[in-house]
CSV table of C-alpha atoms and ligand atoms in Angstrom, one decimal:
chain,number,residue,atom,x,y,z
A,2,THR,CA,-27.9,-9.0,20.5
A,3,CYS,CA,-28.3,-6.1,18.2
A,4,GLU,CA,-30.8,-3.3,19.3
A,5,GLU,CA,-26.8,-2.4,22.0
A,6,PRO,CA,-25.1,0.4,20.9
A,7,LEU,CA,-20.9,-1.2,20.3
A,8,ASN,CA,-19.9,-0.4,23.4
A,9,GLN,CA,-16.0,1.6,23.2
A,10,GLY,CA,-12.6,-1.5,22.3
A,11,THR,CA,-13.0,-4.2,25.1
A,12,LYS,CA,-10.5,-6.1,27.6
A,13,ASN,CA,-8.9,-8.7,27.1
A,14,GLN,CA,-7.3,-7.8,24.2
A,15,SER,CA,-3.0,-7.2,23.9
A,16,PRO,CA,-2.1,-4.3,23.5
A,17,ASP,CA,-1.7,-5.1,19.0
A,18,ASN,CA,-5.2,-6.7,18.9
A,19,GLN,CA,-6.7,-4.3,21.0
A,20,THR,CA,-6.0,-1.6,18.6
A,21,PHE,CA,-7.1,-4.1,15.6
A,22,TYR,CA,-10.0,-4.5,17.5
A,23,ASP,CA,-10.4,-0.3,17.8
A,24,GLU,CA,-10.0,0.2,14.9
A,25,VAL,CA,-12.4,-2.9,12.7
A,26,MET,CA,-15.8,-1.9,15.0
A,27,GLN,CA,-14.2,2.2,13.9
A,28,GLY,CA,-15.4,1.0,10.6
A,29,LEU,CA,-18.4,-1.9,11.8
A,30,ARG,CA,-20.3,1.9,13.3
A,31,MET,CA,-20.1,3.2,10.0
A,32,SER,CA,-22.2,2.9,7.5
A,33,PRO,CA,-21.4,2.0,4.7
A,34,LYS,CA,-19.8,-0.4,7.1
A,35,GLN,CA,-15.7,-0.5,6.2
A,36,LEU,CA,-12.5,-2.6,7.6
A,37,PRO,CA,-8.9,-1.6,7.3
A,38,SER,CA,-7.6,-2.3,3.9
A,39,LYS,CA,-3.8,-1.8,5.7
A,40,TYR,CA,-5.0,-5.6,7.9
A,41,PHE,CA,-5.1,-7.2,4.9
A,42,TYR,CA,-1.1,-8.7,5.7
A,43,ASP,CA,-0.7,-11.1,8.1
A,44,ALA,CA,1.2,-14.5,7.4
A,45,ILE,CA,-1.5,-15.6,5.0
A,46,GLY,CA,-2.4,-11.7,3.4
A,47,ASP,CA,1.4,-12.2,2.3
A,48,LYS,CA,2.3,-15.3,0.8
A,49,LEU,CA,-1.9,-13.8,-0.8
A,50,PHE,CA,-0.5,-11.0,-2.7
A,51,GLN,CA,2.3,-12.2,-3.4
A,52,ASP,CA,0.1,-14.0,-5.3
A,53,ILE,CA,-1.7,-11.5,-6.2
A,54,MET,CA,1.2,-10.0,-8.6
A,55,ASN,CA,2.3,-12.2,-10.1
A,56,CYS,CA,-0.9,-13.3,-11.5
A,57,GLU,CA,-1.7,-13.0,-14.8
A,58,ASP,CA,-4.2,-10.5,-14.3
A,59,TYR,CA,-2.7,-7.9,-12.1
A,60,TYR,CA,-0.8,-5.9,-14.5
A,61,LEU,CA,1.1,-3.3,-11.2
A,62,THR,CA,3.3,-5.1,-10.6
A,63,ARG,CA,4.8,-6.1,-14.0
A,64,CYS,CA,4.6,-2.7,-15.3
A,65,GLU,CA,6.7,-0.4,-13.0
A,66,MET,CA,9.5,-3.7,-13.0
A,67,GLU,CA,10.0,-2.7,-16.7
A,68,ILE,CA,10.0,0.4,-15.7
A,69,PHE,CA,13.2,-0.7,-12.9
A,70,THR,CA,14.9,-3.1,-15.3
A,71,GLN,CA,14.4,-1.1,-18.2
A,72,GLN,CA,14.8,2.8,-17.9
A,73,THR,CA,17.2,1.2,-15.0
A,74,GLY,CA,19.1,4.3,-16.9
A,75,GLN,CA,16.9,7.3,-16.4
A,76,LEU,CA,16.4,6.2,-12.8
A,77,VAL,CA,19.9,6.4,-11.6
A,78,ASN,CA,20.5,9.7,-13.6
A,79,SER,CA,17.8,11.6,-12.4
A,80,ILE,CA,18.9,11.0,-9.1
A,81,MET,CA,22.5,11.1,-9.4
A,82,GLU,CA,21.1,14.8,-11.4
A,83,SER,CA,23.4,15.9,-7.9
A,84,ASP,CA,26.6,14.9,-7.3
A,85,GLU,CA,26.1,14.9,-3.3
A,86,PRO,CA,25.8,11.6,-0.8
A,87,PHE,CA,22.9,10.5,-0.4
A,88,ASP,CA,20.2,9.2,1.6
A,89,LEU,CA,17.8,6.9,-0.3
A,90,VAL,CA,14.8,6.0,1.5
A,91,GLU,CA,12.4,3.2,0.0
A,92,LEU,CA,8.5,3.4,2.4
A,93,GLY,CA,7.5,0.0,2.2
A,94,PRO,CA,10.2,-2.2,0.6
A,95,GLY,CA,8.7,-5.6,0.9
A,96,ASP,CA,11.6,-8.0,-0.7
A,97,CYS,CA,12.6,-5.4,-2.8
A,98,THR,CA,12.6,-6.6,-6.3
A,99,LYS,CA,11.9,-3.8,-8.1
A,100,SER,CA,14.3,-1.4,-5.9
A,101,ILE,CA,17.5,-4.3,-6.1
A,102,HIS,CA,17.9,-2.5,-10.6
A,103,LEU,CA,18.8,0.2,-9.7
A,104,PHE,CA,20.2,-0.6,-6.1
A,105,ARG,CA,23.0,-2.4,-9.1
A,106,GLY,CA,22.2,0.9,-11.2
A,107,LEU,CA,23.4,3.3,-8.9
A,108,ILE,CA,26.2,1.4,-7.8
A,109,LYS,CA,27.8,0.5,-11.3
A,110,ALA,CA,27.9,3.7,-11.6
A,111,GLY,CA,29.6,5.1,-8.0
A,112,ALA,CA,27.2,6.9,-6.8
A,113,ASP,CA,27.8,7.6,-2.7
A,114,PHE,CA,24.5,6.4,-0.6
A,115,ASN,CA,23.2,5.2,2.5
A,116,TYR,CA,19.6,2.4,2.1
A,117,LEU,CA,17.2,3.4,4.1
A,118,PRO,CA,14.3,1.6,4.0
A,119,ILE,CA,11.5,1.6,6.7
A,120,ASP,CA,9.3,-1.1,7.6
A,121,ILE,CA,6.2,-1.0,10.6
A,122,SER,CA,7.2,-5.6,9.5
A,123,GLN,CA,9.8,-6.0,11.4
A,124,ASN,CA,10.5,-8.8,10.2
A,125,ILE,CA,11.2,-7.6,6.0
A,126,ILE,CA,13.8,-5.1,8.1
A,127,ARG,CA,16.1,-7.7,9.3
A,128,HIS,CA,15.9,-9.5,6.3
A,129,LEU,CA,16.7,-7.2,4.3
A,130,GLU,CA,19.1,-6.0,6.0
A,131,LYS,CA,20.2,-9.8,6.1
A,132,GLU,CA,20.3,-10.4,2.6
A,133,LEU,CA,20.4,-7.2,0.9
A,134,PRO,CA,24.6,-7.1,1.2
A,135,GLU,CA,24.2,-10.4,0.0
A,136,SER,CA,22.9,-9.8,-3.6
A,137,VAL,CA,24.0,-6.3,-4.5
A,138,PRO,CA,28.2,-6.5,-3.4
A,139,GLY,CA,28.7,-2.3,-1.8
A,140,ILE,CA,25.2,-1.5,-1.2
A,141,LYS,CA,24.9,0.0,2.6
A,142,VAL,CA,21.8,-0.6,4.5
A,143,SER,CA,20.0,0.2,7.4
A,144,GLY,CA,17.0,-0.1,8.6
A,145,LEU,CA,13.7,1.8,10.4
A,146,ASN,CA,11.1,-0.1,11.7
A,147,GLY,CA,8.2,1.3,13.0
A,148,GLU,CA,5.7,3.7,10.3
A,149,TYR,CA,6.9,5.6,7.9
A,150,PHE,CA,6.2,9.6,9.6
A,151,SER,CA,7.7,8.8,12.9
A,152,MET,CA,10.6,7.5,11.1
A,153,LEU,CA,11.4,9.5,9.0
A,154,GLU,CA,10.8,12.8,12.1
A,155,GLN,CA,13.3,10.0,13.1
A,156,LEU,CA,15.2,10.7,10.3
A,157,SER,CA,15.3,14.3,11.1
A,158,HIS,CA,16.5,14.6,13.4
A,159,GLN,CA,19.9,12.7,12.9
A,160,ALA,CA,22.3,14.4,10.4
A,161,GLY,CA,21.8,13.5,7.3
A,162,ASN,CA,22.7,13.7,3.6
A,163,ARG,CA,19.9,15.2,0.9
A,164,LYS,CA,17.0,12.6,0.5
A,165,VAL,CA,15.9,10.4,-2.3
A,166,VAL,CA,12.5,9.0,-1.5
A,167,MET,CA,10.8,6.6,-2.9
A,168,CYS,CA,7.4,4.9,-2.9
A,169,LEU,CA,6.6,2.4,-4.6
A,170,GLY,CA,3.2,-0.2,-6.4
A,171,GLY,CA,1.1,2.0,-6.4
A,172,ASN,CA,1.1,2.0,-2.4
A,173,ILE,CA,0.0,4.7,-2.5
A,174,GLY,CA,-3.5,3.7,-4.5
A,175,ASN,CA,-4.9,2.3,-0.9
A,176,MET,CA,-5.2,6.3,-0.6
A,177,THR,CA,-8.1,8.6,-2.0
A,178,ILE,CA,-7.4,11.4,-3.2
A,179,GLU,CA,-7.5,13.3,-0.5
A,180,GLU,CA,-5.4,11.2,1.8
A,181,SER,CA,-3.0,11.0,-1.1
A,182,HIS,CA,-3.2,14.7,-1.0
A,183,ALA,CA,-2.1,14.8,3.0
A,184,PHE,CA,0.2,12.2,2.3
A,185,CYS,CA,1.9,13.8,-0.1
A,186,LYS,CA,2.3,17.3,1.2
A,187,GLY,CA,3.1,15.8,4.8
A,188,LEU,CA,6.0,14.0,3.1
A,189,ARG,CA,7.4,17.2,1.6
A,190,ARG,CA,7.8,18.3,5.6
A,191,TYR,CA,10.5,16.1,6.0
A,192,LEU,CA,12.3,16.8,2.8
A,193,THR,CA,14.5,20.0,2.1
A,194,PRO,CA,14.3,22.4,-1.2
A,195,GLY,CA,16.4,19.6,-3.5
A,196,ASP,CA,15.4,16.1,-2.5
A,197,MET,CA,14.1,14.0,-4.2
A,198,LEU,CA,11.1,12.1,-5.0
A,199,ILE,CA,10.1,9.0,-6.5
A,200,ILE,CA,6.1,7.9,-6.8
A,201,GLY,CA,4.1,5.3,-8.1
A,202,PHE,CA,0.9,5.2,-9.9
A,203,ASP,CA,-1.9,3.5,-11.6
A,204,LEU,CA,-2.8,4.9,-14.3
A,205,VAL,CA,-6.0,5.1,-15.3
A,206,LYS,CA,-6.8,2.7,-18.9
A,207,ASN,CA,-9.2,0.0,-19.8
A,208,PRO,CA,-11.7,0.0,-17.3
A,209,ALA,CA,-11.3,-3.5,-18.2
A,210,VAL,CA,-8.0,-4.2,-17.2
A,211,ILE,CA,-8.1,-2.0,-13.5
A,212,ARG,CA,-11.9,-4.7,-12.7
A,213,ASN,CA,-10.2,-7.2,-13.7
A,214,ALA,CA,-7.3,-6.6,-12.4
A,215,TYR,CA,-8.5,-6.5,-8.7
A,216,ASP,CA,-11.4,-9.5,-9.6
A,217,ASP,CA,-8.6,-12.3,-11.3
A,218,ARG,CA,-9.8,-15.1,-13.2
A,219,GLU,CA,-8.1,-16.8,-10.6
A,220,GLY,CA,-9.6,-16.4,-7.7
A,221,ILE,CA,-7.1,-14.5,-5.9
A,222,THR,CA,-8.2,-11.5,-5.0
A,223,ARG,CA,-11.5,-12.4,-3.3
A,224,ARG,CA,-8.9,-15.1,-1.1
A,225,PHE,CA,-6.8,-11.6,-0.1
A,226,ASN,CA,-10.7,-9.7,0.9
A,227,LEU,CA,-12.1,-13.5,2.4
A,228,ASN,CA,-9.0,-13.7,4.5
A,229,LEU,CA,-9.2,-10.6,6.4
A,230,LEU,CA,-12.9,-12.0,7.5
A,231,ARG,CA,-10.5,-15.0,8.4
A,232,ARG,CA,-8.3,-13.3,10.4
A,233,MET,CA,-10.8,-11.9,12.8
A,234,ASN,CA,-12.6,-14.5,13.8
A,235,ARG,CA,-8.4,-15.9,14.3
A,236,GLU,CA,-7.3,-13.5,16.4
A,237,LEU,CA,-10.5,-11.4,17.2
A,238,HIS,CA,-12.4,-14.4,18.6
A,239,THR,CA,-15.6,-13.9,16.4
A,240,ASP,CA,-17.8,-16.0,13.8
A,241,PHE,CA,-18.0,-14.2,10.5
A,242,SER,CA,-18.7,-17.8,8.0
A,243,ILE,CA,-17.6,-16.6,5.9
A,244,ASP,CA,-19.4,-18.9,3.7
A,245,SER,CA,-21.7,-16.0,3.5
A,246,PHE,CA,-19.4,-13.7,2.5
A,247,GLU,CA,-18.5,-12.4,-1.7
A,248,HIS,CA,-16.9,-10.6,-3.0
A,249,TYR,CA,-17.8,-7.8,-5.1
A,250,CYS,CA,-15.6,-4.8,-7.0
A,251,SER,CA,-16.5,-1.9,-9.1
A,252,TYR,CA,-14.1,0.6,-11.3
A,253,ASP,CA,-16.3,4.3,-12.0
A,254,PRO,CA,-13.9,5.7,-15.0
A,255,GLU,CA,-15.1,9.3,-14.1
A,256,THR,CA,-13.8,8.8,-10.8
A,257,GLY,CA,-11.1,6.5,-10.6
A,258,ALA,CA,-12.1,5.1,-7.6
A,259,CYS,CA,-11.3,1.4,-8.0
A,260,LYS,CA,-12.8,-0.8,-5.1
A,261,SER,CA,-13.8,-3.9,-3.5
A,262,TYR,CA,-17.1,-5.3,-0.9
A,263,LEU,CA,-17.9,-8.4,0.5
A,264,VAL,CA,-21.2,-9.0,-0.5
A,265,CYS,CA,-23.1,-10.7,2.7
A,266,LEU,CA,-25.7,-12.6,0.3
A,267,GLU,CA,-28.1,-13.7,4.5
A,268,ASP,CA,-28.5,-11.5,7.6
A,269,MET,CA,-26.5,-12.9,9.8
A,270,GLN,CA,-25.4,-11.2,14.0
A,271,VAL,CA,-20.8,-12.1,14.1
A,272,HIS,CA,-20.1,-11.3,18.2
A,273,PHE,CA,-17.3,-9.6,18.9
A,274,HIS,CA,-16.1,-9.5,22.2
A,275,THR,CA,-18.3,-7.4,24.2
A,276,GLU,CA,-20.7,-6.9,21.6
A,277,THR,CA,-22.9,-7.8,18.4
A,278,VAL,CA,-22.5,-7.1,14.2
A,279,CYS,CA,-25.9,-7.1,11.9
A,280,PHE,CA,-24.9,-7.7,8.7
A,281,LYS,CA,-28.2,-7.8,6.8
A,282,LYS,CA,-29.0,-9.8,3.2
A,283,ASP,CA,-26.3,-7.8,-0.3
A,284,GLU,CA,-25.1,-5.8,2.2
A,285,CYS,CA,-22.0,-4.7,1.2
A,286,ILE,CA,-18.4,-4.3,3.7
A,287,TRP,CA,-15.5,-1.4,1.7
A,288,MET,CA,-12.7,-3.4,2.0
A,289,GLU,CA,-10.6,-1.6,-0.2
A,290,ILE,CA,-9.8,1.3,-2.4
A,291,SER,CA,-7.7,1.3,-5.9
A,292,GLN,CA,-6.9,4.8,-6.8
A,293,LYS,CA,-6.1,5.4,-10.8
A,294,HIS,CA,-5.4,9.0,-11.5
A,295,THR,CA,-4.6,11.1,-14.3
A,296,VAL,CA,-1.2,12.4,-15.6
A,297,GLU,CA,-2.5,16.1,-14.7
A,298,GLN,CA,-3.7,14.8,-11.1
A,299,ILE,CA,-0.1,13.9,-10.6
A,300,ASP,CA,1.0,16.9,-11.0
A,301,HIS,CA,-1.9,18.8,-9.5
A,302,MET,CA,-1.2,16.5,-6.6
A,303,ALA,CA,3.0,18.2,-7.4
A,304,ALA,CA,2.2,21.2,-7.5
A,305,THR,CA,-0.5,21.9,-5.1
A,306,ASN,CA,1.7,20.1,-2.0
A,307,GLY,CA,5.3,21.7,-2.6
A,308,PHE,CA,6.5,20.0,-5.4
A,309,GLN,CA,8.3,20.4,-8.6
A,310,ARG,CA,8.0,17.4,-11.3
A,311,PHE,CA,11.6,16.0,-12.7
A,312,ARG,CA,11.0,12.9,-15.2
A,313,TYR,CA,7.7,11.0,-15.3
A,314,LEU,CA,8.7,7.0,-15.6
A,315,THR,CA,6.4,5.1,-17.4
A,316,ASP,CA,6.0,1.4,-19.0
A,317,SER,CA,5.4,0.4,-22.3
A,318,GLN,CA,2.0,0.4,-22.3
A,319,ASN,CA,1.2,4.2,-20.5
A,320,TRP,CA,-0.1,2.0,-17.9
A,321,PHE,CA,2.0,2.2,-14.8
A,322,VAL,CA,4.0,6.0,-14.2
A,323,ASP,CA,6.5,5.8,-11.4
A,324,ALA,CA,7.0,9.9,-10.9
A,325,ILE,CA,9.6,11.9,-9.8
A,326,TRP,CA,9.6,15.0,-8.1
A,327,VAL,CA,12.1,17.0,-6.3
A,328,ALA,CA,10.9,19.2,-3.3
B,415,AVJ,C1,-0.5,-2.8,-2.7
B,415,AVJ,C2,-1.8,-1.0,-2.7
B,415,AVJ,C3,-0.3,-1.6,-5.1
B,415,AVJ,O1,-3.8,-1.7,-4.8
B,415,AVJ,O2,-3.7,-2.7,-6.0
B,415,AVJ,C4,-4.2,-5.3,-5.0
B,415,AVJ,C5,-2.8,-4.0,-3.1
B,415,AVJ,N1,-5.2,-4.9,-3.1
B,415,AVJ,N2,-5.1,-5.4,-5.4
B,415,AVJ,C6,-3.3,-2.6,-5.3
B,415,AVJ,C7,-3.9,-4.3,-4.1
B,415,AVJ,C8,-6.2,-6.3,-4.1
B,415,AVJ,C9,-2.3,-2.8,-4.0
B,415,AVJ,N3,-1.2,-2.3,-3.9
């Protein structure tokens, strides 16, 4: 019943499910309730995210793609400012549709580099190691399957070349400003002076444009959010009534925080393995933050975490920036 305090975790879950379960419960104990957006990406979520990236209202992917196709030369020149061989480390490479333009540019310019994609998905790593050498002849790929920081830690114990780290797609947007500072500071500890960071930020812009990107007319983002409830029903054997939740997105132009919620439409009890969670009518679960930045904030982020601004590449609408920083 709803009066019972929530227990800590449960047995009979596989280790991976146990972490998923624990993190979900931890979020649901907060006020307002939260769910971790990193769990959006199961097989169905990956597919829905692909659809988001291709949808009319979601501009981020198109903007960054424009930078990588139209300003490849600037990217290549920035990286080759030093003629030392380098390790190109990419955090969360996806299918490399953007970075592949950079690879081709680098190879054409005769750059001497290894490509080291880091991803928690073994599938992505296997796929890239097999496919990239076929589509980019001459590339040397050596994938790392694991969490960003533990793989960087592992790399730091090996003798390596100077590093160029890439974190594209505005992935840092899923962190609050505070969390992104900690992330940059954490990254910096794995770099030595002269190393580079290429990091994508979504910029503040007309608030309606931002809101539409996270509440698209085709309802893909809505399905993307609801899929986490479906995933919990499948993997954690919960009984969320999916139809009783509605997607809601807010954007605050004062803070640049775009937040998505699932609104519960009626009083409801949801059963977890050993506990029950109550939702009130109109209660909101905070699902995701997509933080937007100003260039001033980005400069500040660099300066306070041990980086120097090197070059900023933006798309023609000035909606997205790939910042190049030097450690
Ligand atoms: C993968 C973090 C860049 O926040 O824009 C897209 C994820 N969520 N639509 C973003 C997302 C809803 C996306 N990032």
